[in-house]
XYZ file of C-alpha atoms in Angstrom:
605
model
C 31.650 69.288 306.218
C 32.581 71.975 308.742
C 35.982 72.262 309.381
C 38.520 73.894 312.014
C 41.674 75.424 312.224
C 44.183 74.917 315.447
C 47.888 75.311 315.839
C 48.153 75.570 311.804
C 46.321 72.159 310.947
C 43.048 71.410 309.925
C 40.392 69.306 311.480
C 37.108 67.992 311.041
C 34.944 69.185 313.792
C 32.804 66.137 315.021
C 28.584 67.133 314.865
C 28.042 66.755 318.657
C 30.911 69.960 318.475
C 28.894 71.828 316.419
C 25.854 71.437 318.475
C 27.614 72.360 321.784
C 26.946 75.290 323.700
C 29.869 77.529 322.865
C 31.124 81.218 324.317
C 31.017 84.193 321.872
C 33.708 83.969 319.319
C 36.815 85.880 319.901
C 38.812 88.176 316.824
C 41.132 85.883 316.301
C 38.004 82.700 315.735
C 36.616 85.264 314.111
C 39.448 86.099 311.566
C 39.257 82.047 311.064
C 35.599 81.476 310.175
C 36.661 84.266 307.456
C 38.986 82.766 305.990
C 37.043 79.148 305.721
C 34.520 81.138 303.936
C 36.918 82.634 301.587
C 38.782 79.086 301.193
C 34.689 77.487 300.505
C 34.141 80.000 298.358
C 37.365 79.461 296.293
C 36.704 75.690 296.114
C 33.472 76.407 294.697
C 34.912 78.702 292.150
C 37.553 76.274 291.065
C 35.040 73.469 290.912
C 32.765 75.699 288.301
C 35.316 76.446 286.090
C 36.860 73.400 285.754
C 33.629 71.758 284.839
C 33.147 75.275 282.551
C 36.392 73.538 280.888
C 35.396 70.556 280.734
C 31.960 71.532 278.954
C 33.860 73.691 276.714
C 36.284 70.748 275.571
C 33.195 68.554 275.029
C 32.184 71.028 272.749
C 35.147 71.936 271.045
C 35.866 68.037 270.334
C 32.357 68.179 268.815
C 33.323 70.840 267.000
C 35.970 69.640 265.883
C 34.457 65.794 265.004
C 31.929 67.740 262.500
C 34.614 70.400 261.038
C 35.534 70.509 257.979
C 39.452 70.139 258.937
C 38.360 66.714 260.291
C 36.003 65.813 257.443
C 38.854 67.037 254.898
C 40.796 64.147 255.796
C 37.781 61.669 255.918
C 38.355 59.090 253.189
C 35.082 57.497 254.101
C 33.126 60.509 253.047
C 34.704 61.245 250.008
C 37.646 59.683 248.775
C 39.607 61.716 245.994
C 41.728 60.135 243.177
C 45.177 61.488 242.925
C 45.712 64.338 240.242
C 46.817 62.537 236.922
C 49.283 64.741 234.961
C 50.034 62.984 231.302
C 53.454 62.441 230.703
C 53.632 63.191 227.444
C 56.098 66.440 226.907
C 53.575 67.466 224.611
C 51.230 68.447 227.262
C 52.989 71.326 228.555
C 53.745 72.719 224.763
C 50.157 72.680 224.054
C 49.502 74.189 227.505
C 51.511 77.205 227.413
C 50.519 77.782 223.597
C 46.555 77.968 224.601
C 47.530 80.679 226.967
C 48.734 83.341 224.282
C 47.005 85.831 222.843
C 47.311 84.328 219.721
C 45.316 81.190 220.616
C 43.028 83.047 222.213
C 41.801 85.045 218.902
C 41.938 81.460 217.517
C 39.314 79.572 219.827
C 37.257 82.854 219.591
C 37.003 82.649 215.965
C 36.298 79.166 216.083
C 33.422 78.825 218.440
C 31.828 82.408 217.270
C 31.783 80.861 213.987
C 30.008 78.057 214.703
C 27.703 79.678 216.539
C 26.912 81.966 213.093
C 25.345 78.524 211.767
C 21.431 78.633 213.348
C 21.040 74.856 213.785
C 18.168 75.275 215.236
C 16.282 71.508 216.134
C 12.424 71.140 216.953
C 9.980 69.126 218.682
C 8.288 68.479 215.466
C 10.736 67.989 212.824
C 10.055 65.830 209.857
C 12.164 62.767 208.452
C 15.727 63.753 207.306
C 15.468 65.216 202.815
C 12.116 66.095 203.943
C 12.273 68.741 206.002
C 13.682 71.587 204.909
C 15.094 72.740 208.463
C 17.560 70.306 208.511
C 19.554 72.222 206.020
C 21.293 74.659 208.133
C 23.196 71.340 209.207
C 24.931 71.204 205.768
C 26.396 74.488 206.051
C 27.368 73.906 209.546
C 29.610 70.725 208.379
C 30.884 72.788 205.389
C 32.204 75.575 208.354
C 33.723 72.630 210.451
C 35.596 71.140 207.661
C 36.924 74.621 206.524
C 37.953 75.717 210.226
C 39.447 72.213 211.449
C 41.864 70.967 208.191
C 44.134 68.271 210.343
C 41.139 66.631 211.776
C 39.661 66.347 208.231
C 43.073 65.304 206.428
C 43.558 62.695 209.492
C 40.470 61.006 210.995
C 37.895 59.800 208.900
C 33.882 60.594 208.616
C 31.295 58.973 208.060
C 28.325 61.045 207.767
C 25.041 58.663 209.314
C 21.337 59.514 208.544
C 22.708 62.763 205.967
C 23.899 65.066 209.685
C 25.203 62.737 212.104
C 28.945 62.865 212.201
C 31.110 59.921 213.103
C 35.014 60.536 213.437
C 37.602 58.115 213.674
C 40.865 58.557 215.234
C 42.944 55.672 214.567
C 45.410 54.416 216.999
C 48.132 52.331 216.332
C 47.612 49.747 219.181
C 44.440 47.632 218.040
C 44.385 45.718 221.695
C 43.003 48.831 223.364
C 39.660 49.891 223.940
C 38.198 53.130 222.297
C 37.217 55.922 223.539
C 34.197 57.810 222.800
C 33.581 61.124 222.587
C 30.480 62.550 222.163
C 28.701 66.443 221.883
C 25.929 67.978 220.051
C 25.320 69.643 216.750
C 22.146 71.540 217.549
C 21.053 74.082 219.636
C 17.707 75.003 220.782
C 15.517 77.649 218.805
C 15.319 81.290 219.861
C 11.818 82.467 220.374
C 11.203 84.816 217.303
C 9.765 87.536 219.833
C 12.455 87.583 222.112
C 15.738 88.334 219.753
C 15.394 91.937 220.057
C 15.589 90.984 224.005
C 19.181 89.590 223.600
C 22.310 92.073 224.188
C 23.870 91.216 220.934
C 21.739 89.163 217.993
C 21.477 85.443 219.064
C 23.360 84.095 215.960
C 26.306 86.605 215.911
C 28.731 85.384 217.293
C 29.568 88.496 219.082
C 32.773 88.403 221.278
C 33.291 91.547 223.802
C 36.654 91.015 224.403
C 35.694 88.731 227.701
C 32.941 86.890 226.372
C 31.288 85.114 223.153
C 27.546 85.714 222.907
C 25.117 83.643 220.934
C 22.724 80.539 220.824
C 25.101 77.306 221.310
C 27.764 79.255 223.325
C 27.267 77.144 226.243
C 25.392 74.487 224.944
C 26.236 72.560 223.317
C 28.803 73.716 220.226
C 31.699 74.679 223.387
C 31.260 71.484 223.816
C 31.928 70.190 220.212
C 34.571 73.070 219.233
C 36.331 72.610 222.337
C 36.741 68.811 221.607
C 37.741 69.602 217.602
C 40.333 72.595 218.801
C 41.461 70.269 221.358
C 42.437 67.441 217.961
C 43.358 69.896 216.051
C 46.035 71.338 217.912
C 47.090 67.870 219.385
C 47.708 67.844 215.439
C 49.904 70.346 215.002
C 52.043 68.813 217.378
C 52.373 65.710 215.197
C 50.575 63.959 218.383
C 49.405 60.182 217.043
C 47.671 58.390 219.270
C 48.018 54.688 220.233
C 44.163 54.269 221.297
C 41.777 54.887 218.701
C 39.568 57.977 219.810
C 36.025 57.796 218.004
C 33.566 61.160 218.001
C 30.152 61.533 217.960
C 28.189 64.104 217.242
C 24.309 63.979 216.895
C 22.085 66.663 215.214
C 18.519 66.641 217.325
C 19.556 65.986 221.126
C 17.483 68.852 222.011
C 14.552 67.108 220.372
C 15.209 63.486 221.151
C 17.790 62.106 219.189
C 15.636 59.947 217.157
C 17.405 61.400 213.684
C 21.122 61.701 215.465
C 22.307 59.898 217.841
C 19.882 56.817 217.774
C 21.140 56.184 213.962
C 24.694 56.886 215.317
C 24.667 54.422 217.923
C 23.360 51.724 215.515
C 26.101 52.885 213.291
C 28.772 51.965 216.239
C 27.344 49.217 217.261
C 27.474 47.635 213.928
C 30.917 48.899 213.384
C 32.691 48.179 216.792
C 29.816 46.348 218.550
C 28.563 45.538 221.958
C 30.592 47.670 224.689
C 33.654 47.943 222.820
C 34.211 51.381 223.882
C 36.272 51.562 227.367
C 34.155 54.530 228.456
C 32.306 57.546 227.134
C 32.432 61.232 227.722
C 29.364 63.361 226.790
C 28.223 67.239 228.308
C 26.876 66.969 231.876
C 28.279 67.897 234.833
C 29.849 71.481 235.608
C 32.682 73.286 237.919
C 30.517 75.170 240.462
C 30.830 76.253 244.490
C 29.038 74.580 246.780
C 29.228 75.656 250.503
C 32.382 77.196 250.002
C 34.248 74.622 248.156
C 34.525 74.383 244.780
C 33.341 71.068 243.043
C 33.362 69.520 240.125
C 30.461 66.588 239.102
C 30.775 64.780 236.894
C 27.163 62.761 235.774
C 26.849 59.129 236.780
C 23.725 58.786 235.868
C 20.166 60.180 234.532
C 16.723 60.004 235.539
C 14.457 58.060 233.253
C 11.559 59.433 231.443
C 8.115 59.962 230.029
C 5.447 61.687 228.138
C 2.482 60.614 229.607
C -0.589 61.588 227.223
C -4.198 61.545 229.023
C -6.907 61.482 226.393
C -10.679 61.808 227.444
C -13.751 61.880 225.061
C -17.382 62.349 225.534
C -20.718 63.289 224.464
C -20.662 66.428 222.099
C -23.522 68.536 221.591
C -24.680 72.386 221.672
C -22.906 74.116 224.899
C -26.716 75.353 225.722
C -28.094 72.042 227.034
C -24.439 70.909 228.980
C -23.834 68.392 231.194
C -22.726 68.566 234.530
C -19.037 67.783 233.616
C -17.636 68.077 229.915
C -14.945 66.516 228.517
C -12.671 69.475 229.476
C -14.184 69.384 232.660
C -13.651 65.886 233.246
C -9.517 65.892 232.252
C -9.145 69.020 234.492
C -10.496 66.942 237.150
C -8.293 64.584 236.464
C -4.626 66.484 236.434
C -5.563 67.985 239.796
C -5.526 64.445 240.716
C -1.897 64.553 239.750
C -1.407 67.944 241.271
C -2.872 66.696 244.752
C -0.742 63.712 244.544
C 2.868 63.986 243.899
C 5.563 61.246 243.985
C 6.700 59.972 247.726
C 10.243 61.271 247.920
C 12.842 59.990 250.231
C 16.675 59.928 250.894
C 18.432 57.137 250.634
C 21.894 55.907 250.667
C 22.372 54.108 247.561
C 20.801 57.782 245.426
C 24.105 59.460 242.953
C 22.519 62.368 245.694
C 23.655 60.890 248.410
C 27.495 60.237 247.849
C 27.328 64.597 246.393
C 26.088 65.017 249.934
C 28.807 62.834 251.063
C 31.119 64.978 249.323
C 29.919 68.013 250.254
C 29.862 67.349 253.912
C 33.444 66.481 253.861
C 34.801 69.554 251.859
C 32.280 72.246 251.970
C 33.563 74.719 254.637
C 30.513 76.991 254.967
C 28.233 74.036 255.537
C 25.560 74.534 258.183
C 26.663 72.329 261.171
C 22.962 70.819 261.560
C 23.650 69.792 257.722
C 26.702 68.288 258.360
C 26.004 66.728 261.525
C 22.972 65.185 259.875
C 24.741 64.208 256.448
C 27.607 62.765 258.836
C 25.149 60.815 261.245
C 23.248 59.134 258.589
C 25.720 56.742 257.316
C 25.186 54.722 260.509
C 21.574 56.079 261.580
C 17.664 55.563 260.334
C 16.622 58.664 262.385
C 19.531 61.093 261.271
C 18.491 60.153 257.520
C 14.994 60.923 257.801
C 16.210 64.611 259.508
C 18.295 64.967 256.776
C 15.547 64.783 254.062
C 13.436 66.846 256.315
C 15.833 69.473 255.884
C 16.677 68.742 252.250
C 13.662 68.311 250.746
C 12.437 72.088 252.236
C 14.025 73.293 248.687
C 11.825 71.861 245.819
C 15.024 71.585 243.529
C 16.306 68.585 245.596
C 13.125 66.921 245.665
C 12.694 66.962 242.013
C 16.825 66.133 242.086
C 16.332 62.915 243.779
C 12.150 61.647 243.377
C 9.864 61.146 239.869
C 8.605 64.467 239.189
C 4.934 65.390 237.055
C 4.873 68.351 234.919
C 1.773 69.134 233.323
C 2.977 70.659 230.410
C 0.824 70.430 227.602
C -3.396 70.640 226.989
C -5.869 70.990 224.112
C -9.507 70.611 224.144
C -12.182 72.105 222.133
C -13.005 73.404 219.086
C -15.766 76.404 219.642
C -17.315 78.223 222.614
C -20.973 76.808 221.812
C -19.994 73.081 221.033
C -19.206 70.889 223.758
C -16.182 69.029 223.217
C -15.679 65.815 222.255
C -12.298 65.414 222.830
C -9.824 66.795 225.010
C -6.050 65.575 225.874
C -3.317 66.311 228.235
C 0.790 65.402 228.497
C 2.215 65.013 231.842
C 5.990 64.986 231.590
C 7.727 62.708 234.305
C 11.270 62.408 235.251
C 11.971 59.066 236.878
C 14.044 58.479 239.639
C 17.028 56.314 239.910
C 15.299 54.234 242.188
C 12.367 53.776 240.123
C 10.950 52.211 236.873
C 9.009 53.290 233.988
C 6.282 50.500 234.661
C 6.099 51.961 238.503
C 5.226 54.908 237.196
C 2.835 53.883 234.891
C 0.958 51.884 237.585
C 1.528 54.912 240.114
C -0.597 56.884 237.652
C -3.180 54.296 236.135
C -3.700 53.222 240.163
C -4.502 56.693 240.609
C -6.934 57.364 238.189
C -9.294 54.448 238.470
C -11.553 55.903 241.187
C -11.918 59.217 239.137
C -12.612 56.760 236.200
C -15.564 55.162 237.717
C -16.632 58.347 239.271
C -17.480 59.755 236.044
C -18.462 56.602 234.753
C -15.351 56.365 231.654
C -13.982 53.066 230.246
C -9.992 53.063 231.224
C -7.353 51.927 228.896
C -3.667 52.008 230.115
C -1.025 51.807 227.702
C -3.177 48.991 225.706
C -4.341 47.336 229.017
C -8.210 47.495 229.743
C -8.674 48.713 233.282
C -12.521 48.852 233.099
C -15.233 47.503 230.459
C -14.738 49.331 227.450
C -17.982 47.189 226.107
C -20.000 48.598 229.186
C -23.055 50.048 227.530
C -23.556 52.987 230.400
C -20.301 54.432 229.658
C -20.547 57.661 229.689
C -16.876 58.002 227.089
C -13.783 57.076 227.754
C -10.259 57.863 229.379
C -6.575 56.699 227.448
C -3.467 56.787 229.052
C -0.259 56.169 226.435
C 3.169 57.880 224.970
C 2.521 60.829 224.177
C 4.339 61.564 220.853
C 5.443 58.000 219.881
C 5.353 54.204 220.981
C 8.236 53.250 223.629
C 9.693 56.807 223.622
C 10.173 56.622 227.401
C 13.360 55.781 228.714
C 14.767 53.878 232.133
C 16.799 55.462 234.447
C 20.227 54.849 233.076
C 22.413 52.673 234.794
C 25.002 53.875 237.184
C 29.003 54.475 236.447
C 30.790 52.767 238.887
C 32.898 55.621 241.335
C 34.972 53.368 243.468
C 36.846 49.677 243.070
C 38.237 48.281 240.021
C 35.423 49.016 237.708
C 35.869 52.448 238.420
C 38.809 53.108 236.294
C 37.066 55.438 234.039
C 36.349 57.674 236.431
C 39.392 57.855 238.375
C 41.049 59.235 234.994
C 38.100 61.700 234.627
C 38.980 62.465 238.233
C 42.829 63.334 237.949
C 42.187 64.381 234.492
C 40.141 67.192 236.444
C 42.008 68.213 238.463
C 44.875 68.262 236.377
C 43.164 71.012 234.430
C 42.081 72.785 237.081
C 45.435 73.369 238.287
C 47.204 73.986 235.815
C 44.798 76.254 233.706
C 45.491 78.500 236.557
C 48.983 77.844 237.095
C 48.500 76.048 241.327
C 50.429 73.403 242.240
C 49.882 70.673 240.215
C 49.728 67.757 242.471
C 47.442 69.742 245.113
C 43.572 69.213 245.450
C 42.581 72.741 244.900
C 38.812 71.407 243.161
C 37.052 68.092 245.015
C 35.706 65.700 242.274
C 32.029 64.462 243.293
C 29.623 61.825 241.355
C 26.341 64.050 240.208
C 23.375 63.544 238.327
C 22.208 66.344 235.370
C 18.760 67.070 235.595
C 18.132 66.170 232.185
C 18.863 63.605 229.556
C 21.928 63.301 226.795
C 22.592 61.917 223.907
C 24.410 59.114 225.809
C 20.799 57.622 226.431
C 21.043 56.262 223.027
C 24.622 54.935 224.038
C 24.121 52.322 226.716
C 25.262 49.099 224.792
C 28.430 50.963 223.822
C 30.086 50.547 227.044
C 30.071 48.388 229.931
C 28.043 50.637 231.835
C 31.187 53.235 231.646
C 29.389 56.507 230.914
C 30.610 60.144 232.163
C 28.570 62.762 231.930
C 31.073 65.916 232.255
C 32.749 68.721 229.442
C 34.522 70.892 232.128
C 31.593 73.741 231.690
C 33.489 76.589 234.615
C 30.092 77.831 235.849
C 32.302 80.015 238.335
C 32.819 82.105 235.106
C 28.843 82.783 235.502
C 28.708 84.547 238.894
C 28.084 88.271 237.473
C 26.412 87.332 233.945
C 23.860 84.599 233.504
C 25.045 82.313 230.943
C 21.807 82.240 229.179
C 21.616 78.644 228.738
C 18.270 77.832 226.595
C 17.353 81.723 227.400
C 17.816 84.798 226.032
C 21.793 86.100 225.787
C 23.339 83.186 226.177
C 26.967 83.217 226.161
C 30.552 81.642 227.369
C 33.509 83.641 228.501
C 36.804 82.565 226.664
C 38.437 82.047 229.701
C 35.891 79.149 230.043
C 36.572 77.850 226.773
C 40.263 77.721 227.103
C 40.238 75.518 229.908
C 37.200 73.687 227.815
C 39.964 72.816 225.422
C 42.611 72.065 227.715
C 40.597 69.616 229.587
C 39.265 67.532 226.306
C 43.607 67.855 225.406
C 44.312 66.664 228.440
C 41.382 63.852 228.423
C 42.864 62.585 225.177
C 46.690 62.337 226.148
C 45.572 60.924 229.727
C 43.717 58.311 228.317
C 45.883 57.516 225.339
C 48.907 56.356 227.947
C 46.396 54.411 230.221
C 46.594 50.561 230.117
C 44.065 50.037 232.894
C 41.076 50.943 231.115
């Protein structure tokens, strides 16, 4: 509103003023009028940048809300167990003797000579005496009993189906729960054609003075050395422990642990029976940086699993006169089917996914904010969950992380180029979601194959069910859907470890046992969180699948594999020059010490 100045004080000037007739303004109205402007024009000024500030501390309490500063300190997101540091004395003696030079050439010599035994397990080995392949496994327990004395002049062995190994530790306080221990005897076979690929030979051994190189190095025998170096030197200490401590070790987890650890579990369960084990530790989860952070994830969890075989016959005859679609044809046909039609994925909030997510969100400081603010919003919101899959599921390793996957992965058909086939077969490997069941994907598929079916006129069997006539007599053959390679070899998704309340005991241990390690294998204050510990999920399957009525559904998927150590050189892992550094190992062998001592003083478990 217009305003006036006289005699020092302002006034409003009434409208009817305004619209008077007035004389030409004198200098000194004139010096007035400029100075209102200049007074308007500061008002205005001030106005805009306080509401500039005020826009700017919107934002920087935004900001701020979705930071990771503010999300560090967010319990809800991802609460963190305290570091558990075992009070044994002994802990510190075996600590600072792991980090001389003379341990050092020890653990080297004891994983690169493990690695020197090819125990090599296939797909397509025979019954145990009659198959000579599963020798190599008797020289590799003559090597483990010559480089490990204590732990074979203390625990006892009992040797199940010929290779499977089962140690006892014996404790001297019946009235507490075992543990379990488990790892892996056998490594997977190196391609013939690709050893000359390999920096040093695959079964060497070779260390370079930073790391050890061979098939096994990284899975799984640092895995089983680390856990024998780990007894043995808890052994030289005169360490006896008041839980018993019980070790697994099957020979064919890379094949499917029919021979190992599905004889050893039978074994246990007749010896100790149902869940008498307080929890179980088996390989799994790594150390590794996400967004910034380094984490540590330990498996809760697997995805289930199945060989889906897809047989189709028809008609044979001579490949002059054909038909419009042969049997080849036909069961090409049909996997495009599967191709054109993966699994729905979705996110949810009760997926082993979800609470990494959770975890990374709260820690990870290099986090995009549109991630965050997405991972953040979705606890309480529908919409913000669906964006957040959007943006997940972009990468095709989180979709096949968190929904059923297909892999076609194996075909035959035919015998000659001028006979039309009578047979032809397919195997479509699934990995089941945690959300899902091996019958749901067995209908998904059989549901999706029964138009197809009558299109080309087949009788449809399903895993022993009849889908169609198989007495129709216009069938032109026929389409089977079973196991592939033998009857129930599938597998459920496994059930999940409990993270949080008072079932969760097994992992809070794991947890502080972690970090623990972590800290003081490189010498950081020990009661500090310098790693975050965060449920995951392996993408593949263990031997602990044969283990689920050993424990109360306390299973922990997690060896302390430093995958940080892996930034420059690939570790090789099922490839060609695979290999561990020894820094990696040593804190392999701390953590399983540490594991043990932790565990041996708990009462809560």
């Amino acid at each position: 509103m217009p305003v006036s100045i006289q005699a020092g004080k302002t006034r409003i000037l009434p409208v009817s003023t305004l619209c008077s007739p007035v004389s030409p303004p004198t200098a000194r109205k004139k010096r007035v009028y400029h100075f209102i402007g200049l007074l308007l024009i500061a008002v205005v000024v001030v106005n805009h940048c306080q509401l500039t500030r005020f826009n700017s501390l919107v934002k920087n309490c935004k900001e701020f809300l979705f930071s990771n500063d503010y999300n560090h300190n967010n319990e809800k997101l991802c609460s963190q167990y305290d570091v558990l540091v075992p009070k044994n004395p002994l802990w510190k003696i075996v600590g600072e003797g792991i980090g001389t030079e003379e341990f050092k050439g020890r653990a080297v010599d004891w994983l690169a000579g493990a690695i020197q035994v090819p125990t090599e397990s296939y797909d397509n080995l025979g019954p145990i005496g009659e198959d000579p392949r599963w020798e190599t496994f008797k020289q590799f327990h003559e090597y483990l009993f010559k480089a490990f004395p204590l732990v074979h002049s203390t625990l006892s062995l009992t040797k199940v189906n010929t290779y499977g190994l089962l140690y006892e530790w014996k404790g001297t306080d019946s009235s507490l729960k075992p543990v379990l221990l488990a790892a892996h005897q056998d490594v997977v076979p190196v391609e013939p054609r690709t050893a000359a690929d390999w920096t040093y030979p695959p079964y060497s051994g070779h260390f370079d003075g930073t790391r050890i190189w061979g098939r096994g190095a990284s899975d799984d025998k640092s895995g089983l050395i680390g856990l024998m170096s780990a007894i043995e030197i808890l052994l030289e200490g005169d360490f006896k422990p008041e839980r018993t401590f019980v070790l697994a070790f099957g020979c064919d987890e890379e094949a499917s642990s029919r021979f190992g650890a599905q004889q050893l579990a039978k074994a246990m369960l007749g010896i100790y029976g149902r869940n008498a084990f307080a929890f179980i530790v088996d390989e799994g989860g790594d150390i590794s940086e996400h967004y910034g952070t380094v984490f540590a994830t330990p498996g809760v969890t697997e995805k289930g699993y199945l060989d889906l075989r897809i047989d189709v016959t028809s008609p044979g005859g001579h490949s002059s006169i054909p038909p419009n679609h042969t049997t080849i044809g036909i069961l090409s046909r049909l996997l495009v089917e599967f191709e054109n039609n993966p699994f729905p994925v979705e996110m949810s909030t009760d997926s082993v996914f979800y609470e990494t997510l959770q975890c990374y969100a709260g820690y990870g400081t290099t986090m995009p904010s549109d991630l965050r603010k997405a991972i953040v919003r979705s606890v309480y919101s529908k919409k913000a969950l669906k964006r957040l899959g959007d943006i997940l599921f972009e990468n095709p390793a989180n979709v096949a992380l968190v929904g059923t996957t297909q892999a076609i992965d194996l075909i035959q058909g035919g015998v000659k180029s001028n006979a039309l086939p009578e047979q032809a077969y397919a195997v479509v490997n699934h990995r089941i979601s945690t959300r899902s069941t091996v019958l749901e994907v067995i209908k998904h598929d059989t549901d999706m194959l029964k138009s197809l079916a009558y299109e080309f006129n087949l009788t449809f069997i399903s895993f022993g069910e009849t889908i169609s006539d198989v007495h129709a007599p216009s069938a032109y053959g026929s389409l089977v859907l079973s196991d592939a390679f033998m009857i129930n070899n599938s597998l459920a998704p496994a059930p999940i470890t409990p993270t949080f309340g008072h079932r969760a005991r097994p992992y809070e241990l794991l947890s502080g046992t972690i970090q623990a390690t972590y800290n003081s294998h490189r010498g950081l204050e020990l009661e500090s969180h310098h790693v975050v510990v965060a449920p995951g999920m392996p993408t593949g399957n263990t031997d602990t699948r044969r283990y689920w009525d050993l424990s109360d559904g306390q299973i922990l998927r997690y060896n302390h594999r430093n995958s940080l150590a892996f930034k420059d050189v690939a570790g090789g892992m099922h490839t060609i020059d695979e290999n561990l550094p020894v820094e990696a190992f040593l804190e392999m062998i701390w953590f399983f010490t540490t594991l043990i001592l932790n565990s041996d003083e708990s009462r809560n478990l």
